[in-house]
CSV table of C-alpha atoms in Angstrom, one decimal:
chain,number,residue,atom,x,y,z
A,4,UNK,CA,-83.1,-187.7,91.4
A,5,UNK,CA,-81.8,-190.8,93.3
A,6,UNK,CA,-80.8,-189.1,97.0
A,7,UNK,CA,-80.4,-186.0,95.5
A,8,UNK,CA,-84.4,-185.4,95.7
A,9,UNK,CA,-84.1,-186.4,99.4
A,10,UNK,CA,-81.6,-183.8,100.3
A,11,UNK,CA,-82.5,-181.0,97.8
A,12,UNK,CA,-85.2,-180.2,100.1
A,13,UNK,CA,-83.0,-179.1,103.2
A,14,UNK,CA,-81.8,-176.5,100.8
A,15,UNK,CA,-85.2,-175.7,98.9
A,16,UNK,CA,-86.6,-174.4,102.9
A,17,UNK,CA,-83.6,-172.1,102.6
A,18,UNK,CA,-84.6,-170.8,99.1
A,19,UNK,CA,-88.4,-170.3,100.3
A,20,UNK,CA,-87.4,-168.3,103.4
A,21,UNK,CA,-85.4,-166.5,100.8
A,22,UNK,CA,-88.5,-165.7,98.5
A,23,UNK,CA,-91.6,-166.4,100.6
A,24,UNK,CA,-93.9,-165.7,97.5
A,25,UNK,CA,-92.4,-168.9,95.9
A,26,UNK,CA,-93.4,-172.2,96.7
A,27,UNK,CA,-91.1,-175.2,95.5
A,28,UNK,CA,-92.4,-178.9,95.4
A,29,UNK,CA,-89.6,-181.3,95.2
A,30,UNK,CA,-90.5,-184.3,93.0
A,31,UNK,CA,-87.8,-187.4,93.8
A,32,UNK,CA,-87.1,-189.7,91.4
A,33,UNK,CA,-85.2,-192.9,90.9
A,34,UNK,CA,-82.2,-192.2,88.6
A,35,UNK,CA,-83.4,-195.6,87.0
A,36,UNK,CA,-86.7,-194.4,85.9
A,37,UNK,CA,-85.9,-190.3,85.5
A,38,UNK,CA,-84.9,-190.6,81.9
A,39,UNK,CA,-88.0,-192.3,81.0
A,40,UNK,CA,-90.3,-190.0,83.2
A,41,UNK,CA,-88.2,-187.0,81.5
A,42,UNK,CA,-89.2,-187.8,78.2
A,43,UNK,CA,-93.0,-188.8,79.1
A,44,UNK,CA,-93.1,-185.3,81.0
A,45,UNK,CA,-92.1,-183.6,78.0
A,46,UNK,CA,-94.2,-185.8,75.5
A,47,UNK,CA,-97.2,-185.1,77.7
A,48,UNK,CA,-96.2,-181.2,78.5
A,49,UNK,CA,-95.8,-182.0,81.9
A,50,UNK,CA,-92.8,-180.9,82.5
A,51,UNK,CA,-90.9,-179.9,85.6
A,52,UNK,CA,-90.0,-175.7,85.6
A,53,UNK,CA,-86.3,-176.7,86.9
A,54,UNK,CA,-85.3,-180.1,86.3
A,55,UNK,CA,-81.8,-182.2,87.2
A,56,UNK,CA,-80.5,-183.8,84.1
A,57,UNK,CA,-77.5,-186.2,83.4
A,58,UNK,CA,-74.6,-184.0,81.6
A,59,UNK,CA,-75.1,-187.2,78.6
A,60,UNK,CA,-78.8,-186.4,78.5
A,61,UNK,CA,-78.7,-182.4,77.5
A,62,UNK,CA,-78.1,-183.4,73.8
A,63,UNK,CA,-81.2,-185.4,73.3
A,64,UNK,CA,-83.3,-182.3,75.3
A,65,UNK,CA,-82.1,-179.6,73.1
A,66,UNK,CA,-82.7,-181.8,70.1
A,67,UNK,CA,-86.3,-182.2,71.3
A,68,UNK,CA,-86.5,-178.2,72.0
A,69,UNK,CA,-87.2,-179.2,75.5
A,70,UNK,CA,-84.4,-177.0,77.3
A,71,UNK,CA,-84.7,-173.4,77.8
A,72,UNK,CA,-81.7,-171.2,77.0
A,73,UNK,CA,-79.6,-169.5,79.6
A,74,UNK,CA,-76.8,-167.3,78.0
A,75,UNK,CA,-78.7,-164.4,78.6
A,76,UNK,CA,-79.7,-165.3,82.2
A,77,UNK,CA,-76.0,-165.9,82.5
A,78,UNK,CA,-74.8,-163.0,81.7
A,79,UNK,CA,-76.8,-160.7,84.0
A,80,UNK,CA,-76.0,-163.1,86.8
A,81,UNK,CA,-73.7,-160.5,89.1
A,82,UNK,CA,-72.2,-163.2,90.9
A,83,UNK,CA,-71.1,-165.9,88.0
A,84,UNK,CA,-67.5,-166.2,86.7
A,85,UNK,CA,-67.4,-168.9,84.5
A,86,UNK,CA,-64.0,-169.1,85.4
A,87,UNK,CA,-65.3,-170.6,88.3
A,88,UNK,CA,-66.2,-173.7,86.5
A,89,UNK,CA,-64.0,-176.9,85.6
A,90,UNK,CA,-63.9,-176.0,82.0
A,91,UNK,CA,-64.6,-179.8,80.5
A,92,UNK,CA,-67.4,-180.0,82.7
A,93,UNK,CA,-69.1,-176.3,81.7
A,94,UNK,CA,-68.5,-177.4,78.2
A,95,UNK,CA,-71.1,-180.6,78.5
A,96,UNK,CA,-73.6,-177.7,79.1
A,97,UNK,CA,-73.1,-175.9,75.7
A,98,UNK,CA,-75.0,-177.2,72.8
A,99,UNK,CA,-73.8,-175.7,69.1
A,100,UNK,CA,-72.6,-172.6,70.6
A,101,UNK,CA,-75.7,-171.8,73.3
A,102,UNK,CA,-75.7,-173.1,77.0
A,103,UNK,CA,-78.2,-174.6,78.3
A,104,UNK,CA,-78.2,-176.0,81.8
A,105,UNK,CA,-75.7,-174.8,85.2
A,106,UNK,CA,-73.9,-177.0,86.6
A,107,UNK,CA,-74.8,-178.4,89.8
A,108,UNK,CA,-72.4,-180.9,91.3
A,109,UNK,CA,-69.8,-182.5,89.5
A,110,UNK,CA,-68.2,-186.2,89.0
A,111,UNK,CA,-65.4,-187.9,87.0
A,112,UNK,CA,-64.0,-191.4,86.9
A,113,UNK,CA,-60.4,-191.7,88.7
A,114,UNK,CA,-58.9,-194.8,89.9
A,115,UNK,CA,-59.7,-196.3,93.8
A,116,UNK,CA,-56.8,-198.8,95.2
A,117,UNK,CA,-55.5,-200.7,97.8
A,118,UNK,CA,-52.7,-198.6,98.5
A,119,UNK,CA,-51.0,-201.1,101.5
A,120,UNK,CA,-51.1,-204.2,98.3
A,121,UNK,CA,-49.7,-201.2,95.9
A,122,UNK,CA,-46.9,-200.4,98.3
A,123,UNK,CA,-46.0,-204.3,99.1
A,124,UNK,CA,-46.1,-204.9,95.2
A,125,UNK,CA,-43.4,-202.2,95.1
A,126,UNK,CA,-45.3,-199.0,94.2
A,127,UNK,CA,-45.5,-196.7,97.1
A,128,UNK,CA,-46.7,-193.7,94.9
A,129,UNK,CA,-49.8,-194.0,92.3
A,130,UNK,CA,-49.0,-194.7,88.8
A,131,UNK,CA,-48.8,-191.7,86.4
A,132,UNK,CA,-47.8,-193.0,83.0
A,133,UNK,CA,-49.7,-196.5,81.3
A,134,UNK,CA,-46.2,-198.3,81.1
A,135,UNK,CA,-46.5,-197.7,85.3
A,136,UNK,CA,-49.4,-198.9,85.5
A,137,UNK,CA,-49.2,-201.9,83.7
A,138,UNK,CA,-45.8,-202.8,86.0
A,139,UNK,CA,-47.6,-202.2,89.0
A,140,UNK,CA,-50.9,-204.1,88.0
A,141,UNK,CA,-48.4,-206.7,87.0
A,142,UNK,CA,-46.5,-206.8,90.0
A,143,UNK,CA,-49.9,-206.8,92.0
A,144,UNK,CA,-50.7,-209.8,90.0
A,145,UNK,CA,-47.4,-211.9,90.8
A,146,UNK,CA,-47.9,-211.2,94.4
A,147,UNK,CA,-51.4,-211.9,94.7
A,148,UNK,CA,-51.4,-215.2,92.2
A,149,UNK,CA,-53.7,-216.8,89.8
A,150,UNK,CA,-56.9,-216.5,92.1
A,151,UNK,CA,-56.8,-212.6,92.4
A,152,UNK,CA,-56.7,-209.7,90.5
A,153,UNK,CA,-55.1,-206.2,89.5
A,154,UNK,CA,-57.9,-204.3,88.7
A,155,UNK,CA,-61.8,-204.6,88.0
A,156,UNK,CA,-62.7,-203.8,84.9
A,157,UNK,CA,-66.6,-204.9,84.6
A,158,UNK,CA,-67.7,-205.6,81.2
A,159,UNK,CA,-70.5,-203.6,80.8
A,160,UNK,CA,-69.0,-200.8,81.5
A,161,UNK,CA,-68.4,-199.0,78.3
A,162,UNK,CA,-66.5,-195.8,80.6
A,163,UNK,CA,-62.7,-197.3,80.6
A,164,UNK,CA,-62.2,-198.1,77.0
A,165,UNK,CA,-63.7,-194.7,76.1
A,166,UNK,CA,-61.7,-193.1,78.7
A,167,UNK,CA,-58.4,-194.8,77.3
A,168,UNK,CA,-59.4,-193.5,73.7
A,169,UNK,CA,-59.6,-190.4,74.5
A,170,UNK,CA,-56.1,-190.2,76.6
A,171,UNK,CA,-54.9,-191.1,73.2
A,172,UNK,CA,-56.4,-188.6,71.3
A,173,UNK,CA,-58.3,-190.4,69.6
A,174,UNK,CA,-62.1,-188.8,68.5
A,175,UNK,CA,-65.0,-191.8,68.8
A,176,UNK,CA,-66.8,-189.8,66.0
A,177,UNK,CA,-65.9,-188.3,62.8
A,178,UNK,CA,-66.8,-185.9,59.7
A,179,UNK,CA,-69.3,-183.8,62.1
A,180,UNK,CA,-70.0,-186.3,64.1
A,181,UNK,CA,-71.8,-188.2,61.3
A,182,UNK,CA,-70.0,-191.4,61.4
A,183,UNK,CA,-68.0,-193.7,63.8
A,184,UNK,CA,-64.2,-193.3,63.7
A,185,UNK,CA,-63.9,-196.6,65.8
A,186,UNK,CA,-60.9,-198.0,63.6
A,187,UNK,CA,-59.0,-195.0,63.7
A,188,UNK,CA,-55.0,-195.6,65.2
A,189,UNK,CA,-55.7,-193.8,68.6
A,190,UNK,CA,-58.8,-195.6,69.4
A,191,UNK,CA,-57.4,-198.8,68.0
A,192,UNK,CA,-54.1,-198.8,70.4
A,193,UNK,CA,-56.6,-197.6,73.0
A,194,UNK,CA,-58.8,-200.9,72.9
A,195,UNK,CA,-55.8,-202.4,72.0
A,196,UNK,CA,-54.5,-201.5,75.6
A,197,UNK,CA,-58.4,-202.3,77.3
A,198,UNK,CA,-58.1,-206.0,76.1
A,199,UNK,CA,-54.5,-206.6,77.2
A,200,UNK,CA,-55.2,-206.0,80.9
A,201,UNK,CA,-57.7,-209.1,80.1
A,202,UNK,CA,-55.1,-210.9,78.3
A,203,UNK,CA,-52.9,-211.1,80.6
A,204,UNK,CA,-55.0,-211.8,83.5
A,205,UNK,CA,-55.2,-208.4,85.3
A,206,UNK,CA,-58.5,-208.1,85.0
A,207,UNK,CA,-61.2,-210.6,85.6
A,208,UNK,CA,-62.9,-211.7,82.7
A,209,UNK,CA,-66.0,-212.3,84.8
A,210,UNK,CA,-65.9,-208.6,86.3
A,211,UNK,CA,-69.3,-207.3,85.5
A,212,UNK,CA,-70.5,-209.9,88.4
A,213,UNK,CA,-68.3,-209.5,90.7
A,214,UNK,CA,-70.3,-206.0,91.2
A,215,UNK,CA,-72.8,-207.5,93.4
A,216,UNK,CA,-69.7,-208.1,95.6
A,217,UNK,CA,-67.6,-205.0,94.6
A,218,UNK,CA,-66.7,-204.3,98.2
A,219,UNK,CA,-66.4,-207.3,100.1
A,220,UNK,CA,-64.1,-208.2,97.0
A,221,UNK,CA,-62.4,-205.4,97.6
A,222,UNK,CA,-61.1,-205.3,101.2
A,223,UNK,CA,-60.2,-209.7,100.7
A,224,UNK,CA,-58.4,-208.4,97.9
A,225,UNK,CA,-60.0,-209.9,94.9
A,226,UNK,CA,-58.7,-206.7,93.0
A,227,UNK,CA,-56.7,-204.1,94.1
A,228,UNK,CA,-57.5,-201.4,91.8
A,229,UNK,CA,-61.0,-199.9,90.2
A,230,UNK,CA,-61.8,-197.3,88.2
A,231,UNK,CA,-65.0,-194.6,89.7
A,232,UNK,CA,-66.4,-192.0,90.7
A,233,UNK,CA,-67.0,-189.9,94.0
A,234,UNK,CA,-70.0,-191.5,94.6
A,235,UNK,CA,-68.0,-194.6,95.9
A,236,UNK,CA,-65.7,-191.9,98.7
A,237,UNK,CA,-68.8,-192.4,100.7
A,238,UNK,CA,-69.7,-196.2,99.9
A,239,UNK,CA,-66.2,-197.8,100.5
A,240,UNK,CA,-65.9,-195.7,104.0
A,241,UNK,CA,-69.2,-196.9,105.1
A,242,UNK,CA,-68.7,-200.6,103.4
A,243,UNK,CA,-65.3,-201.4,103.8
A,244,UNK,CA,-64.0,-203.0,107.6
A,245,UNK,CA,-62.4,-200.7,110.2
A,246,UNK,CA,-59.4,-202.1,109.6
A,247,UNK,CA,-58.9,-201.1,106.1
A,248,UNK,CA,-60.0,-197.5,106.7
A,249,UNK,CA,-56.3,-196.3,106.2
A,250,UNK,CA,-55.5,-198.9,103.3
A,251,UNK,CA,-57.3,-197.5,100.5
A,252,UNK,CA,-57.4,-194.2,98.6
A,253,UNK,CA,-57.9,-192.8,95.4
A,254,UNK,CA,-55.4,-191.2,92.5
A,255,UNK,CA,-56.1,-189.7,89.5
A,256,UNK,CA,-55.7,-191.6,86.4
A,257,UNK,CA,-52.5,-192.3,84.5
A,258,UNK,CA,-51.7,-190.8,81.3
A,259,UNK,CA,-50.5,-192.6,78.1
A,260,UNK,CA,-47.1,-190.4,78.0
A,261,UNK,CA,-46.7,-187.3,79.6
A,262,UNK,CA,-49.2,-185.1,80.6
A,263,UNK,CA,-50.7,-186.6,83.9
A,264,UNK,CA,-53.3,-187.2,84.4
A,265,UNK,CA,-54.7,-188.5,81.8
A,266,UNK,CA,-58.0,-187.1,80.7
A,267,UNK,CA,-61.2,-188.8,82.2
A,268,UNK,CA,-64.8,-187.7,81.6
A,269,UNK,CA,-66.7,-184.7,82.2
A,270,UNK,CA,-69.6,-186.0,84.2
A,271,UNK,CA,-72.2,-185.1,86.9
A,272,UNK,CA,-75.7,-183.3,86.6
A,273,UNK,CA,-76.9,-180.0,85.8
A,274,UNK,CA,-79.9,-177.8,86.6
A,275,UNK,CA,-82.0,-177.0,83.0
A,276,UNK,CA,-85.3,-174.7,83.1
A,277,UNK,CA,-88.1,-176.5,81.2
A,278,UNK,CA,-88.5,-174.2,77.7
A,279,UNK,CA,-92.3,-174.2,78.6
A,280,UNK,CA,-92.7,-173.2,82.1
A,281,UNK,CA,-94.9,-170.6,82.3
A,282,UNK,CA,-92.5,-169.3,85.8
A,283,UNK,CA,-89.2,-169.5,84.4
A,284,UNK,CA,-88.0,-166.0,86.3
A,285,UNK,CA,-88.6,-167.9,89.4
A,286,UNK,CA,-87.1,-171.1,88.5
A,287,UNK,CA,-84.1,-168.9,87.7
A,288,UNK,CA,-83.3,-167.8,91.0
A,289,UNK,CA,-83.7,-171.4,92.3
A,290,UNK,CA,-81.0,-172.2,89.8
A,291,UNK,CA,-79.0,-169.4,91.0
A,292,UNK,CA,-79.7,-170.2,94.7
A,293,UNK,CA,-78.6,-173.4,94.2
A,294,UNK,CA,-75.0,-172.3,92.5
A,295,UNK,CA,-74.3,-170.2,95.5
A,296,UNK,CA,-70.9,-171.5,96.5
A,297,UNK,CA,-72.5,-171.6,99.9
A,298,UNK,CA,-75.4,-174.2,98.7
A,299,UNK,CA,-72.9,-176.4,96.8
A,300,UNK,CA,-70.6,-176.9,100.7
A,301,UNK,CA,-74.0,-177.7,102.3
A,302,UNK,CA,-75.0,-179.8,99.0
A,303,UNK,CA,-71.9,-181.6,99.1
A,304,UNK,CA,-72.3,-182.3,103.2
A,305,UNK,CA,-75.6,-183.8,102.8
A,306,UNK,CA,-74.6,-185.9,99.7
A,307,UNK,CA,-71.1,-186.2,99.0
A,308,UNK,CA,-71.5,-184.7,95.6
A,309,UNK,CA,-68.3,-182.5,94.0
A,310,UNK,CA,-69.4,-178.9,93.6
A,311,UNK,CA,-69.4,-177.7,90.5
A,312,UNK,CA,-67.9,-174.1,91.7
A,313,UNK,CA,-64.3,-173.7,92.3
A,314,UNK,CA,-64.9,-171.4,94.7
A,315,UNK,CA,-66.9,-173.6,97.0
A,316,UNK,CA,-63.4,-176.3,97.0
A,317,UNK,CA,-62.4,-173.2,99.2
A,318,UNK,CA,-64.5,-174.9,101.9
A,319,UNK,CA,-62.1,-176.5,104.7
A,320,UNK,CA,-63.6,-179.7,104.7
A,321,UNK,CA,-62.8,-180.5,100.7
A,322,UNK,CA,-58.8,-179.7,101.4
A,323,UNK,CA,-58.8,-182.1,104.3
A,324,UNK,CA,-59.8,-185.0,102.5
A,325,UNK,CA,-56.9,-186.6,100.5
A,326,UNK,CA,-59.3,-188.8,98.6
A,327,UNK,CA,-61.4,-185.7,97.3
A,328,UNK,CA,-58.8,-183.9,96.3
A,329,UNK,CA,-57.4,-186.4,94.2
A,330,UNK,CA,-60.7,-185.5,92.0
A,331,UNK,CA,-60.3,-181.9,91.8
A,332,UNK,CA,-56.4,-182.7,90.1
A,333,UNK,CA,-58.7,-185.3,87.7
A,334,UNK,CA,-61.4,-182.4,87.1
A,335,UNK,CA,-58.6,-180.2,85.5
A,336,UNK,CA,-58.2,-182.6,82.5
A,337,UNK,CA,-61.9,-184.0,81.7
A,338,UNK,CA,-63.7,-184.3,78.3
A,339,UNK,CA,-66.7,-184.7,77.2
A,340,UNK,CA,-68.2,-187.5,75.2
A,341,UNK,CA,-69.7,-186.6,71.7
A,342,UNK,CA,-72.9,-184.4,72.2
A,343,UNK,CA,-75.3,-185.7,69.9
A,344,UNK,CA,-78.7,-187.4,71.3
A,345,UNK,CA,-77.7,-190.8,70.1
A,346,UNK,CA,-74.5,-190.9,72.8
A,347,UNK,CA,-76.9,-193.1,74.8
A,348,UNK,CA,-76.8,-195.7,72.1
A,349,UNK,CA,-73.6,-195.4,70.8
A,350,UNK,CA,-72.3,-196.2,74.6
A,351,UNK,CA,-74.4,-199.6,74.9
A,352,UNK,CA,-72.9,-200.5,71.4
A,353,UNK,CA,-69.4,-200.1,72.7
A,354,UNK,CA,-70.2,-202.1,76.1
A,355,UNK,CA,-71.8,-204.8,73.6
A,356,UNK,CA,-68.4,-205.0,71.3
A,357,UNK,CA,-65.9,-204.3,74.1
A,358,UNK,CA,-67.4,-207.8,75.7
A,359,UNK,CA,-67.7,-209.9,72.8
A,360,UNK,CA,-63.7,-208.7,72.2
A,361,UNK,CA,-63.2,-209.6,76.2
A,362,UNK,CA,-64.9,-213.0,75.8
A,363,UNK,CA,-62.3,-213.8,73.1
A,364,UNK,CA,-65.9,-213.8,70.6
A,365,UNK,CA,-64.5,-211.2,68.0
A,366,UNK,CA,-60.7,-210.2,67.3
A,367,UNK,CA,-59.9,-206.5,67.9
A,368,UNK,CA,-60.1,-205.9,64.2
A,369,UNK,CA,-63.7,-207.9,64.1
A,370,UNK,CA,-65.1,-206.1,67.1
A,371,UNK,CA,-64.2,-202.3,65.8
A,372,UNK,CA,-65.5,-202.6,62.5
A,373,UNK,CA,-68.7,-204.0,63.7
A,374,UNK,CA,-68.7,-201.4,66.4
A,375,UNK,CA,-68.4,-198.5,63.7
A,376,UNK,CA,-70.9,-200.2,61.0
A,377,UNK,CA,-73.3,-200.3,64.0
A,378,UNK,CA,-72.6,-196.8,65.3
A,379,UNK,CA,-73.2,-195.5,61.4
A,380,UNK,CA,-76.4,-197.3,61.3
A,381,UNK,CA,-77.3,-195.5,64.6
A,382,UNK,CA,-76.2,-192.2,63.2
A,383,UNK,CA,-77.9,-192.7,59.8
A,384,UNK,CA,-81.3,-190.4,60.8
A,385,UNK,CA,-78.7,-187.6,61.7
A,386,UNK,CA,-76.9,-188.0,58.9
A,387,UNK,CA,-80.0,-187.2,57.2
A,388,UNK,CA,-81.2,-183.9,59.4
A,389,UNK,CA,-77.9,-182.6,58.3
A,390,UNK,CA,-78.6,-183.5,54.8
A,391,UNK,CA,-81.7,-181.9,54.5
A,392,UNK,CA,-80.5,-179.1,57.0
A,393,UNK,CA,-77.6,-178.4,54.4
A,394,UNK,CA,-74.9,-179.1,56.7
């Protein structure tokens, strides 16, 4: 998918040298569209024999019995230590007990900032507790005045509230993952913490469209802090001015207490063998080709994409670059979000009530029961299946 597809195929010549009987065709897709397509492949039993599939997507797949199994696989694979793994992101991968898809390159969500505004606001060193980073954000703010901001937070974004619940402990769903657990304590001091920084004028109220301008805003120094992914190493290097080349890096998030970092989430894509491919030996050892630590430094060359194999951080490149590294600390201390199909949904509902709280439409109490009654409704058809499944 997405630039992936375009690259994948420097490797794939590799894998066909490898096994000259096999031939691989590389279909590229749009990551926009490749949920869709995914699901009309599989309606209309088209689907591809090895596929890349978001980590959030695998729940809905197995529901639909569309993912083959690999523990088996797995365990005759002479070269896997699962050890080898980040173990929040190999856990995305296993569904009620059985694993499904390999991981192929990994991301989390860390925070980016100006690190020269940071240093003149009187923190040198990245935040590692809340209560820092709320002095420092507020410190930012004092020096950078009423026109400017801390942080961007953009409100569609449902990642940073659900990021901040879960550094608190707090679990999104309850009773089997049946009902919303949105007014529980943790998640409500959580939110609680999320609106503040809008409160008190840290974060633009107005930041989901300032994205269209998310670097030129950036380097002026409409914010000075933003919470991403890896993806963005490679886009604020080729974005931002010369000049700032040396005044910007990346951290991994703060914790609520102690315990840095705080836990982020376990994202980034996995490789999945189609349950109905009629050549799922030879799809196999694309999979396996494509684990090789060596694959994942080449992999990461071409795209910028994390590998998903400890082994391949070996690579001297990886240690070199200060703003990388900061995301294998952050991959140490990743989580999941609930794997159940209806993730997808439940995420748009808290973008939908996070705003409306933001916008000063709902109070925090109004926004979190509304958020769980909705999230309830969602869940009512698995509620249901368990029902009738006797669970």
């Amino acid at each position: 998918m997405g630039r992936e597809g375009e690259e994948v195929q420097q490797l794939v010549l590799e894998f066909e040298r490898r096994h000259p009987e096999v031939h691989v065709r590389v279909q590229q897709i749009p990551w926009g569209a490749a949920h869709e397509k995914l699901l009309t492949a599989y309606v209309g039993g088209a689907m591809p024999d090895v596929f890349q599939a978001g980590n959030t997507w695998l729940p809905e797949l197995v529901a639909l019995g569309a993912l083959e199994p690999l523990d088996e696989r797995l365990a005759r694979w002479p070269t896997l230590d699962r050890g080898d793994y980040f173990p929040g992101i190999l856990d995305t991968n296993v569904i009620e007990g059985a694993t499904y898809a390999v991981p192929w390159y990994v991301d989390t969500r860390l925070l980016f900032y100006r690190s020269d505004v940071l240093a003149d606001a009187g923190s040198p060193e990245p935040p590692r507790t809340w209560t820092a980073w709320t002095d420092a954000m507020m410190r930012v703010k004092e020096r950078v005045g009423p026109e400017r901001y801390a942080i961007l937070l953009p409100l569609r974004e449902w990642q940073p509230p659900v990021i901040l619940a879960l550094q608190r402990g707090g679990s999104l769903l309850r009773d089997g993952d049946r009902y919303g657990n949105f007014q529980s304590p943790p998640v409500r001091a959580a939110f609680e913490f999320y609106l503040d920084l809008f409160r008190r004028g840290l974060a633009p109220r107005a930041g989901d469209t300032a994205l269209a301008n998310l670097y030129q805003d950036f380097a002026r120094g409409y914010f000075s802090l933003y919470i991403s992914g890896p993806w963005n190493i490679g886009e604020f290097a080729r974005r931002l001015p010369a000049d700032l080349a040396d005044r910007w890096t990346t951290a991994p998030l703060p914790a609520p207490g102690d315990g840095y970092p705080g836990v982020s989430l376990a994202g980034g894509a996995s490789l999945a063998i189609s349950r109905g491919s009629g050549r799922k030996d030879a799809a196999w050892e694309l999979v396996e080709f494509l684990s090789e630590p060596a694959q994942q430094v080449r992999f990461y060359r071409l795209t910028g994409d994390l590998p998903a194999r400890k082994a391949a951080w070996a690579d001297e490149r990886l240690p070199r670059d200060r703003r990388a590294r900061a995301f294998w600390i952050q991959l140490q201390s990743v989580q999941s979000t609930p794997k159940i199909p209806e993730w997808e949904r439940i995420a748009a509902k808290v973008s939908q009530y996070s705003e409306a709280a933001i916008r000063g439409n709902l109070t925090i109490d109004q926004a979190l029961a509304g958020l769980e009654r909705d999230v309830d409704n969602v869940l009512e058809k698995r509620r249901w299946l368990m029902r009738a499944a006797g669970r």
